[in-house]
Structures are given as C-alpha cells and as structure tokens.
Amino acid sequence: MLELKNISYRAEDSETKKEILSNISLTVDERFVAITGPNGGGKSTLAKIIAGIYKPSEGKIFLDGEDITELGITERANKGVSFAFQQPVRFKGITVRDLITLASGKKIGVSEACEYLSEVGLCAREYINREVNASLSGGELKRIEIATILARGTKLSVFDEPEAGIDLWSFNNLINVFENMHKKVNGSILIISHQERILNIADKIVVIANGKIDTVGTKDEVLPKLLGDTSTCKTLTDKLK
C-alpha cells in the first residue's frame, strides 16, 4: 500500500519558487488507480515524486508502512516501485530478451520471456531477439516496457500517460493490455491519464487540479462529473471526448 501524507512540491529557479503541488494526501491500495485532471495540474510531477525522480518539498511517502521519502529511484525500485515514462527509453545493442531478463532480476529462459511478450499482445517469435532501438514503434516500445514491468512483479507500477504519442491501433491494444493487467496484477497499478477508456478500468479515480486533490471516488462517482462539468474541467473534458 502506498500512502502520501501532506505532499507539497515547489520548483525553484534563480529568483522564484513556484508551487506545483500543495498538501496532497492519498492512499493507494486498490488494484488500479487512475489520476487525471487538467493539463498543468501536477499529475506527472506527483508520479515522479512517487517514483523517486523528484523529492517533495514537504510531506512523507510510505510503502507498506515504511518511510521511503528519502530514498532515490534505484532504492525505491528495489523496494518494489516501477515507473514507466511517457516516452520509453531506447537501448541500442540490448535485445528485448535481455531487457526482460534484466527487469526480472533473475535468470529466466526464452519461454518465460516469451510469455511476458504474449501477455502484452506481441508475437514473441518476432520480437524476442530484436534490439530495443529506433526500429520499434512507440506502441511496440510501450508494450515491451509493460512486459518488463510484468516481469519485475512489483508492488506498485506507475505509468505516466501511457497513451501519449501512439496511434489509435496501438492505443486499442494498450487498453487490452491494461485490462488484462487489472485482472492479473498482484500489486497496484497507478496510471496518469486523460483517456476515458483507461479511467473506465480504474477502481478509483483521483482528480488533481491546480496542484491539489479535487475529487476522489469510484469511476461511477467521478466520471459523470468530469464529462459534464465543462466549467471547471474544460481541458480534461475536451480530451475525454
């Protein structure tokens, strides 16, 4: 279980401090939690704070009761936190099989690596020995990245706008992958997204606007408000159409 207690974050430049997040308190113990809200509201910043990329200006972060606030990204990864960037990293010279094996943290055979690829809808025979480089599309890379997260089997998997930069066909396949993850995952999935189809999978939806939590609830409680309240959530509503 992830607990955020009174998290604030201020970005500093040479002259000023801009408050990005203010007093965020949140518990994530469901299988699938989606964080959404207008652009610039602080969603991606919060995801990076959870992953350990950014350090909060104030507040505490607990994973299964352990204070991980001062831990960096590598230490949090070792504790069971995975993070998927909007744009997956390309690794020249590393094959898909190598990447999945590294992610698992143990020696696995070809058949097991292929099973992870099959779970994300990729033909293992066509991908297992390919390099993770520019020859792969954005949608392929994102599914391979998800396969590595499945191989890790972490307590918490964080995805920052996984739909960004991929075509409609790839997005439809991505939805199928997340639906399957929702059924099989042992830990929690936390997704930053504007997409209604992703929000529809969520057990809990958290709306963040202007650096603060605006709404928390089930999809039945939250989605009707998001889709209908154009005065307060116009940017989000436009994206959900």
PDB file of C-alpha atoms in Angstrom:
ATOM      1  CA  MET A   1       0.000   0.000   0.000  1.00  0.00           C
ATOM      2  CA  LEU A   2       1.200   3.474  -0.904  1.00  0.00           C
ATOM      3  CA  GLU A   3       0.490   6.396   1.416  1.00  0.00           C
ATOM      4  CA  LEU A   4       1.164  10.043   0.584  1.00  0.00           C
ATOM      5  CA  LYS A   5       0.919  12.390   3.549  1.00  0.00           C
ATOM      6  CA  ASN A   6       0.775  16.170   3.027  1.00  0.00           C
ATOM      7  CA  ILE A   7       2.972  16.143  -0.094  1.00  0.00           C
ATOM      8  CA  SER A   8       3.943  19.560  -1.478  1.00  0.00           C
ATOM      9  CA  TYR A   9       6.423  20.373  -4.212  1.00  0.00           C
ATOM     10  CA  ARG A  10       7.925  23.723  -5.202  1.00  0.00           C
ATOM     11  CA  ALA A  11      10.005  24.174  -8.336  1.00  0.00           C
ATOM     12  CA  GLU A  12      12.801  26.675  -7.861  1.00  0.00           C
ATOM     13  CA  ASP A  13      14.625  28.858 -10.354  1.00  0.00           C
ATOM     14  CA  SER A  14      17.170  31.597  -9.714  1.00  0.00           C
ATOM     15  CA  GLU A  15      14.580  34.089  -8.456  1.00  0.00           C
ATOM     16  CA  THR A  16      11.272  32.460  -7.553  1.00  0.00           C
ATOM     17  CA  LYS A  17       9.611  29.350  -6.187  1.00  0.00           C
ATOM     18  CA  LYS A  18       6.524  28.002  -7.944  1.00  0.00           C
ATOM     19  CA  GLU A  19       4.243  25.687  -6.006  1.00  0.00           C
ATOM     20  CA  ILE A  20       3.337  22.707  -8.223  1.00  0.00           C
ATOM     21  CA  LEU A  21       1.697  20.502  -5.576  1.00  0.00           C
ATOM     22  CA  SER A  22       0.094  21.535  -2.311  1.00  0.00           C
ATOM     23  CA  ASN A  23      -0.736  19.271   0.644  1.00  0.00           C
ATOM     24  CA  ILE A  24      -1.529  16.075  -1.289  1.00  0.00           C
ATOM     25  CA  SER A  25      -2.680  13.189   0.918  1.00  0.00           C
ATOM     26  CA  LEU A  26      -3.668   9.945  -0.788  1.00  0.00           C
ATOM     27  CA  THR A  27      -3.799   6.201  -0.142  1.00  0.00           C
ATOM     28  CA  VAL A  28      -3.360   3.684  -2.971  1.00  0.00           C
ATOM     29  CA  ASP A  29      -4.265   0.134  -2.011  1.00  0.00           C
ATOM     30  CA  GLU A  30      -6.634  -0.754  -4.865  1.00  0.00           C
ATOM     31  CA  ARG A  31      -5.531  -2.784  -7.881  1.00  0.00           C
ATOM     32  CA  PHE A  32      -5.982   0.036 -10.386  1.00  0.00           C
ATOM     33  CA  VAL A  33      -5.962   3.761  -9.592  1.00  0.00           C
ATOM     34  CA  ALA A  34      -6.120   6.493 -12.253  1.00  0.00           C
ATOM     35  CA  ILE A  35      -5.009  10.070 -11.665  1.00  0.00           C
ATOM     36  CA  THR A  36      -6.444  12.619 -14.056  1.00  0.00           C
ATOM     37  CA  GLY A  37      -7.143  16.341 -14.336  1.00  0.00           C
ATOM     38  CA  PRO A  38      -6.410  19.422 -16.453  1.00  0.00           C
ATOM     39  CA  ASN A  39      -3.004  19.936 -18.052  1.00  0.00           C
ATOM     40  CA  GLY A  40      -0.506  21.599 -15.732  1.00  0.00           C
ATOM     41  CA  GLY A  41      -2.287  20.416 -12.606  1.00  0.00           C
ATOM     42  CA  GLY A  42       0.695  18.499 -11.223  1.00  0.00           C
ATOM     43  CA  LYS A  43      -0.150  14.904 -12.176  1.00  0.00           C
ATOM     44  CA  SER A  44       3.176  13.976 -13.803  1.00  0.00           C
ATOM     45  CA  THR A  45       5.082  15.743 -11.036  1.00  0.00           C
ATOM     46  CA  LEU A  46       3.278  13.600  -8.474  1.00  0.00           C
ATOM     47  CA  ALA A  47       4.115  10.432 -10.435  1.00  0.00           C
ATOM     48  CA  LYS A  48       7.805  11.368 -10.454  1.00  0.00           C
ATOM     49  CA  ILE A  49       7.718  12.104  -6.728  1.00  0.00           C
ATOM     50  CA  ILE A  50       6.264   8.636  -6.111  1.00  0.00           C
ATOM     51  CA  ALA A  51       8.966   7.055  -8.281  1.00  0.00           C
ATOM     52  CA  GLY A  52      11.745   8.991  -6.524  1.00  0.00           C
ATOM     53  CA  ILE A  53      12.763  11.135  -9.504  1.00  0.00           C
ATOM     54  CA  TYR A  54      11.725  14.297  -7.639  1.00  0.00           C
ATOM     55  CA  LYS A  55      11.927  14.850  -3.883  1.00  0.00           C
ATOM     56  CA  PRO A  56       8.931  16.518  -2.222  1.00  0.00           C
ATOM     57  CA  SER A  57       9.446  19.906  -0.615  1.00  0.00           C
ATOM     58  CA  GLU A  58       7.241  18.758   2.266  1.00  0.00           C
ATOM     59  CA  GLY A  59       5.431  15.620   3.346  1.00  0.00           C
ATOM     60  CA  LYS A  60       6.076  11.905   3.671  1.00  0.00           C
ATOM     61  CA  ILE A  61       5.742   8.841   1.423  1.00  0.00           C
ATOM     62  CA  PHE A  62       5.148   5.354   2.852  1.00  0.00           C
ATOM     63  CA  LEU A  63       5.212   1.997   1.066  1.00  0.00           C
ATOM     64  CA  ASP A  64       3.657  -0.796   3.122  1.00  0.00           C
ATOM     65  CA  GLY A  65       4.231   1.313   6.215  1.00  0.00           C
ATOM     66  CA  GLU A  66       7.901   2.035   5.511  1.00  0.00           C
ATOM     67  CA  ASP A  67       9.005   5.655   5.104  1.00  0.00           C
ATOM     68  CA  ILE A  68      10.620   5.884   1.641  1.00  0.00           C
ATOM     69  CA  THR A  69      10.627   9.693   1.393  1.00  0.00           C
ATOM     70  CA  GLU A  70      14.415   9.983   1.354  1.00  0.00           C
ATOM     71  CA  LEU A  71      15.019   7.041  -0.986  1.00  0.00           C
ATOM     72  CA  GLY A  72      16.078   7.636  -4.598  1.00  0.00           C
ATOM     73  CA  ILE A  73      14.681   5.999  -7.721  1.00  0.00           C
ATOM     74  CA  THR A  74      17.002   2.954  -7.584  1.00  0.00           C
ATOM     75  CA  GLU A  75      16.317   2.296  -3.917  1.00  0.00           C
ATOM     76  CA  ARG A  76      12.569   2.591  -4.490  1.00  0.00           C
ATOM     77  CA  ALA A  77      12.815   0.228  -7.444  1.00  0.00           C
ATOM     78  CA  ASN A  78      14.483  -2.278  -5.131  1.00  0.00           C
ATOM     79  CA  LYS A  79      11.616  -1.800  -2.671  1.00  0.00           C
ATOM     80  CA  GLY A  80       9.056  -2.636  -5.371  1.00  0.00           C
ATOM     81  CA  VAL A  81       8.191   0.555  -7.269  1.00  0.00           C
ATOM     82  CA  SER A  82       8.228   0.530 -11.095  1.00  0.00           C
ATOM     83  CA  PHE A  83       7.927   3.653 -13.257  1.00  0.00           C
ATOM     84  CA  ALA A  84       7.095   3.874 -16.972  1.00  0.00           C
ATOM     85  CA  PHE A  85       7.918   7.164 -18.709  1.00  0.00           C
ATOM     86  CA  GLN A  86       5.691   8.854 -21.298  1.00  0.00           C
ATOM     87  CA  GLN A  87       8.396   8.108 -23.866  1.00  0.00           C
ATOM     88  CA  PRO A  88      10.045   4.708 -23.242  1.00  0.00           C
ATOM     89  CA  VAL A  89      13.837   4.611 -23.305  1.00  0.00           C
ATOM     90  CA  ARG A  90      15.551   3.011 -26.318  1.00  0.00           C
ATOM     91  CA  PHE A  91      18.584   0.811 -25.675  1.00  0.00           C
ATOM     92  CA  LYS A  92      20.924   0.335 -28.622  1.00  0.00           C
ATOM     93  CA  GLY A  93      22.609  -3.071 -28.532  1.00  0.00           C
ATOM     94  CA  ILE A  94      20.194  -4.587 -25.975  1.00  0.00           C
ATOM     95  CA  THR A  95      17.659  -7.134 -27.185  1.00  0.00           C
ATOM     96  CA  VAL A  96      14.101  -7.440 -25.944  1.00  0.00           C
ATOM     97  CA  ARG A  97      15.053 -10.739 -24.314  1.00  0.00           C
ATOM     98  CA  ASP A  98      17.969  -9.063 -22.486  1.00  0.00           C
ATOM     99  CA  LEU A  99      15.710  -6.262 -21.251  1.00  0.00           C
ATOM    100  CA  ILE A 100      13.028  -8.596 -19.895  1.00  0.00           C
ATOM    101  CA  THR A 101      15.667 -10.778 -18.234  1.00  0.00           C
ATOM    102  CA  LEU A 102      17.290  -7.738 -16.584  1.00  0.00           C
ATOM    103  CA  ALA A 103      13.908  -6.498 -15.407  1.00  0.00           C
ATOM    104  CA  SER A 104      13.027  -9.842 -13.817  1.00  0.00           C
ATOM    105  CA  GLY A 105      16.165  -9.705 -11.683  1.00  0.00           C
ATOM    106  CA  LYS A 106      16.799 -13.404 -12.182  1.00  0.00           C
ATOM    107  CA  LYS A 107      17.864 -15.863 -14.829  1.00  0.00           C
ATOM    108  CA  ILE A 108      14.851 -16.747 -16.952  1.00  0.00           C
ATOM    109  CA  GLY A 109      14.548 -18.880 -20.046  1.00  0.00           C
ATOM    110  CA  VAL A 110      13.400 -17.862 -23.501  1.00  0.00           C
ATOM    111  CA  SER A 111       9.987 -19.451 -22.983  1.00  0.00           C
ATOM    112  CA  GLU A 112       9.305 -17.396 -19.837  1.00  0.00           C
ATOM    113  CA  ALA A 113      10.463 -14.173 -21.528  1.00  0.00           C
ATOM    114  CA  CYS A 114       8.168 -15.001 -24.435  1.00  0.00           C
ATOM    115  CA  GLU A 115       5.231 -15.428 -22.062  1.00  0.00           C
ATOM    116  CA  TYR A 116       5.604 -11.821 -20.908  1.00  0.00           C
ATOM    117  CA  LEU A 117       5.585 -10.608 -24.521  1.00  0.00           C
ATOM    118  CA  SER A 118       2.493 -12.690 -25.241  1.00  0.00           C
ATOM    119  CA  GLU A 119       0.732 -11.076 -22.270  1.00  0.00           C
ATOM    120  CA  VAL A 120       1.147  -7.642 -23.875  1.00  0.00           C
ATOM    121  CA  GLY A 121      -0.074  -8.871 -27.257  1.00  0.00           C
ATOM    122  CA  LEU A 122       3.234  -9.210 -29.091  1.00  0.00           C
ATOM    123  CA  CYS A 123       4.274 -12.251 -31.119  1.00  0.00           C
ATOM    124  CA  ALA A 124       7.283 -13.458 -29.123  1.00  0.00           C
ATOM    125  CA  ARG A 125       8.975 -15.064 -32.087  1.00  0.00           C
ATOM    126  CA  GLU A 126       9.086 -11.725 -33.922  1.00  0.00           C
ATOM    127  CA  TYR A 127      10.329  -9.626 -31.001  1.00  0.00           C
ATOM    128  CA  ILE A 128      12.380 -11.683 -28.575  1.00  0.00           C
ATOM    129  CA  ASN A 129      15.720 -11.134 -30.353  1.00  0.00           C
ATOM    130  CA  ARG A 130      15.110  -7.625 -31.701  1.00  0.00           C
ATOM    131  CA  GLU A 131      17.079  -4.659 -30.399  1.00  0.00           C
ATOM    132  CA  VAL A 132      15.234  -2.093 -28.297  1.00  0.00           C
ATOM    133  CA  ASN A 133      16.099   0.716 -30.696  1.00  0.00           C
ATOM    134  CA  ALA A 134      14.667   3.091 -33.298  1.00  0.00           C
ATOM    135  CA  SER A 135      13.287   0.252 -35.435  1.00  0.00           C
ATOM    136  CA  LEU A 136      10.463  -0.237 -32.926  1.00  0.00           C
ATOM    137  CA  SER A 137       7.368   1.953 -32.967  1.00  0.00           C
ATOM    138  CA  GLY A 138       6.153   3.921 -29.957  1.00  0.00           C
ATOM    139  CA  GLY A 139       3.317   1.450 -29.384  1.00  0.00           C
ATOM    140  CA  GLU A 140       5.675  -1.533 -29.564  1.00  0.00           C
ATOM    141  CA  LEU A 141       8.093   0.082 -27.115  1.00  0.00           C
ATOM    142  CA  LYS A 142       5.330   0.826 -24.648  1.00  0.00           C
ATOM    143  CA  ARG A 143       4.101  -2.751 -24.703  1.00  0.00           C
ATOM    144  CA  ILE A 144       7.644  -4.062 -24.284  1.00  0.00           C
ATOM    145  CA  GLU A 145       8.088  -1.675 -21.352  1.00  0.00           C
ATOM    146  CA  ILE A 146       4.913  -3.071 -19.788  1.00  0.00           C
ATOM    147  CA  ALA A 147       6.261  -6.604 -20.342  1.00  0.00           C
ATOM    148  CA  THR A 148       9.355  -5.652 -18.321  1.00  0.00           C
ATOM    149  CA  ILE A 149       7.139  -4.354 -15.514  1.00  0.00           C
ATOM    150  CA  LEU A 150       5.179  -7.602 -15.536  1.00  0.00           C
ATOM    151  CA  ALA A 151       8.489  -9.471 -15.346  1.00  0.00           C
ATOM    152  CA  ARG A 152       9.504  -7.404 -12.307  1.00  0.00           C
ATOM    153  CA  GLY A 153       6.251  -8.171 -10.496  1.00  0.00           C
ATOM    154  CA  THR A 154       6.492  -5.081  -8.296  1.00  0.00           C
ATOM    155  CA  LYS A 155       4.190  -3.885  -5.510  1.00  0.00           C
ATOM    156  CA  LEU A 156       3.442  -0.632  -7.340  1.00  0.00           C
ATOM    157  CA  SER A 157       3.594   0.095 -11.080  1.00  0.00           C
ATOM    158  CA  VAL A 158       3.339   3.773 -12.102  1.00  0.00           C
ATOM    159  CA  PHE A 159       2.548   4.780 -15.700  1.00  0.00           C
ATOM    160  CA  ASP A 160       2.789   8.424 -16.797  1.00  0.00           C
ATOM    161  CA  GLU A 161       0.323   8.998 -19.673  1.00  0.00           C
ATOM    162  CA  PRO A 162       0.986   5.685 -21.462  1.00  0.00           C
ATOM    163  CA  GLU A 163      -1.288   6.761 -24.337  1.00  0.00           C
ATOM    164  CA  ALA A 164       0.981   9.682 -25.302  1.00  0.00           C
ATOM    165  CA  GLY A 165       2.479   9.570 -28.788  1.00  0.00           C
ATOM    166  CA  ILE A 166       0.890   6.365 -30.086  1.00  0.00           C
ATOM    167  CA  ASP A 167      -1.632   5.768 -32.866  1.00  0.00           C
ATOM    168  CA  LEU A 168      -5.218   4.577 -32.423  1.00  0.00           C
ATOM    169  CA  TRP A 169      -4.426   0.939 -33.259  1.00  0.00           C
ATOM    170  CA  SER A 170      -1.641   0.854 -30.680  1.00  0.00           C
ATOM    171  CA  PHE A 171      -3.877   2.608 -28.143  1.00  0.00           C
ATOM    172  CA  ASN A 172      -6.618  -0.012 -28.565  1.00  0.00           C
ATOM    173  CA  ASN A 173      -4.061  -2.759 -27.961  1.00  0.00           C
ATOM    174  CA  LEU A 174      -2.721  -0.865 -24.947  1.00  0.00           C
ATOM    175  CA  ILE A 175      -6.203  -0.785 -23.424  1.00  0.00           C
ATOM    176  CA  ASN A 176      -6.428  -4.564 -23.797  1.00  0.00           C
ATOM    177  CA  VAL A 177      -3.070  -4.929 -22.029  1.00  0.00           C
ATOM    178  CA  PHE A 178      -4.194  -2.802 -19.078  1.00  0.00           C
ATOM    179  CA  GLU A 179      -7.491  -4.689 -18.848  1.00  0.00           C
ATOM    180  CA  ASN A 180      -5.518  -7.937 -18.583  1.00  0.00           C
ATOM    181  CA  MET A 181      -3.113  -6.408 -16.058  1.00  0.00           C
ATOM    182  CA  HIS A 182      -6.083  -5.337 -13.963  1.00  0.00           C
ATOM    183  CA  LYS A 183      -7.233  -8.957 -13.783  1.00  0.00           C
ATOM    184  CA  LYS A 184      -3.813 -10.499 -13.043  1.00  0.00           C
ATOM    185  CA  VAL A 185      -1.710  -7.964 -11.131  1.00  0.00           C
ATOM    186  CA  ASN A 186      -0.800  -8.811  -7.542  1.00  0.00           C
ATOM    187  CA  GLY A 187       0.165  -5.250  -6.570  1.00  0.00           C
ATOM    188  CA  SER A 188      -1.269  -1.850  -7.524  1.00  0.00           C
ATOM    189  CA  ILE A 189      -1.262  -0.028 -10.873  1.00  0.00           C
ATOM    190  CA  LEU A 190      -1.235   3.772 -10.801  1.00  0.00           C
ATOM    191  CA  ILE A 191      -1.854   5.470 -14.154  1.00  0.00           C
ATOM    192  CA  ILE A 192      -1.739   9.155 -15.069  1.00  0.00           C
ATOM    193  CA  SER A 193      -4.175   9.571 -17.956  1.00  0.00           C
ATOM    194  CA  HIS A 194      -6.746  11.776 -19.683  1.00  0.00           C
ATOM    195  CA  GLN A 195      -8.346   8.893 -21.577  1.00  0.00           C
ATOM    196  CA  GLU A 196     -11.887   7.866 -20.679  1.00  0.00           C
ATOM    197  CA  ARG A 197     -11.262   4.237 -21.709  1.00  0.00           C
ATOM    198  CA  ILE A 198      -8.404   3.997 -19.208  1.00  0.00           C
ATOM    199  CA  LEU A 199     -10.413   5.755 -16.493  1.00  0.00           C
ATOM    200  CA  ASN A 200     -13.205   3.239 -17.077  1.00  0.00           C
ATOM    201  CA  ILE A 201     -10.917   0.398 -15.946  1.00  0.00           C
ATOM    202  CA  ALA A 202      -9.971   2.105 -12.687  1.00  0.00           C
ATOM    203  CA  ASP A 203     -11.146   1.008  -9.258  1.00  0.00           C
ATOM    204  CA  LYS A 204     -10.533   4.564  -8.034  1.00  0.00           C
ATOM    205  CA  ILE A 205     -10.145   7.892  -9.858  1.00  0.00           C
ATOM    206  CA  VAL A 206      -8.246  10.824  -8.372  1.00  0.00           C
ATOM    207  CA  VAL A 207      -8.698  14.265  -9.938  1.00  0.00           C
ATOM    208  CA  ILE A 208      -5.859  16.737  -9.434  1.00  0.00           C
ATOM    209  CA  ALA A 209      -6.280  20.388 -10.429  1.00  0.00           C
ATOM    210  CA  ASN A 210      -4.127  23.397  -9.586  1.00  0.00           C
ATOM    211  CA  GLY A 211      -1.769  21.200  -7.581  1.00  0.00           C
ATOM    212  CA  LYS A 212      -4.460  19.913  -5.209  1.00  0.00           C
ATOM    213  CA  ILE A 213      -6.738  16.899  -4.994  1.00  0.00           C
ATOM    214  CA  ASP A 214     -10.123  17.971  -6.318  1.00  0.00           C
ATOM    215  CA  THR A 215     -12.067  14.686  -6.214  1.00  0.00           C
ATOM    216  CA  VAL A 216     -11.529  11.052  -5.195  1.00  0.00           C
ATOM    217  CA  GLY A 217     -14.011   8.261  -5.864  1.00  0.00           C
ATOM    218  CA  THR A 218     -15.075   5.324  -7.996  1.00  0.00           C
ATOM    219  CA  LYS A 219     -15.491   5.748 -11.755  1.00  0.00           C
ATOM    220  CA  ASP A 220     -19.287   5.802 -11.293  1.00  0.00           C
ATOM    221  CA  GLU A 221     -18.933   8.657  -8.836  1.00  0.00           C
ATOM    222  CA  VAL A 222     -16.281  10.681 -10.674  1.00  0.00           C
ATOM    223  CA  LEU A 223     -16.647  10.183 -14.435  1.00  0.00           C
ATOM    224  CA  PRO A 224     -20.127  11.733 -14.825  1.00  0.00           C
ATOM    225  CA  LYS A 225     -18.873  14.903 -13.155  1.00  0.00           C
ATOM    226  CA  LEU A 226     -15.745  15.021 -15.322  1.00  0.00           C
ATOM    227  CA  LEU A 227     -17.669  14.534 -18.535  1.00  0.00           C
ATOM    228  CA  GLY A 228     -20.362  17.031 -17.636  1.00  0.00           C
ATOM    229  CA  ASP A 229     -18.601  19.801 -15.718  1.00  0.00           C
ATOM    230  CA  THR A 230     -17.113  21.889 -18.533  1.00  0.00           C
ATOM    231  CA  SER A 231     -16.826  24.986 -16.375  1.00  0.00           C
ATOM    232  CA  THR A 232     -14.220  23.560 -14.010  1.00  0.00           C
ATOM    233  CA  CYS A 233     -12.658  20.777 -16.085  1.00  0.00           C
ATOM    234  CA  LYS A 234     -12.809  22.096 -19.641  1.00  0.00           C
ATOM    235  CA  THR A 235      -9.301  20.933 -20.601  1.00  0.00           C
ATOM    236  CA  LEU A 236      -9.944  17.428 -19.306  1.00  0.00           C
ATOM    237  CA  THR A 237     -13.431  17.247 -20.809  1.00  0.00           C
ATOM    238  CA  ASP A 238     -12.111  18.181 -24.251  1.00  0.00           C
ATOM    239  CA  LYS A 239      -9.575  15.366 -24.024  1.00  0.00           C
ATOM    240  CA  LEU A 240     -12.188  12.803 -22.986  1.00  0.00           C
ATOM    241  CA  LYS A 241     -14.426  13.481 -25.988  1.00  0.00           C
TER     242      LYS A 241
END
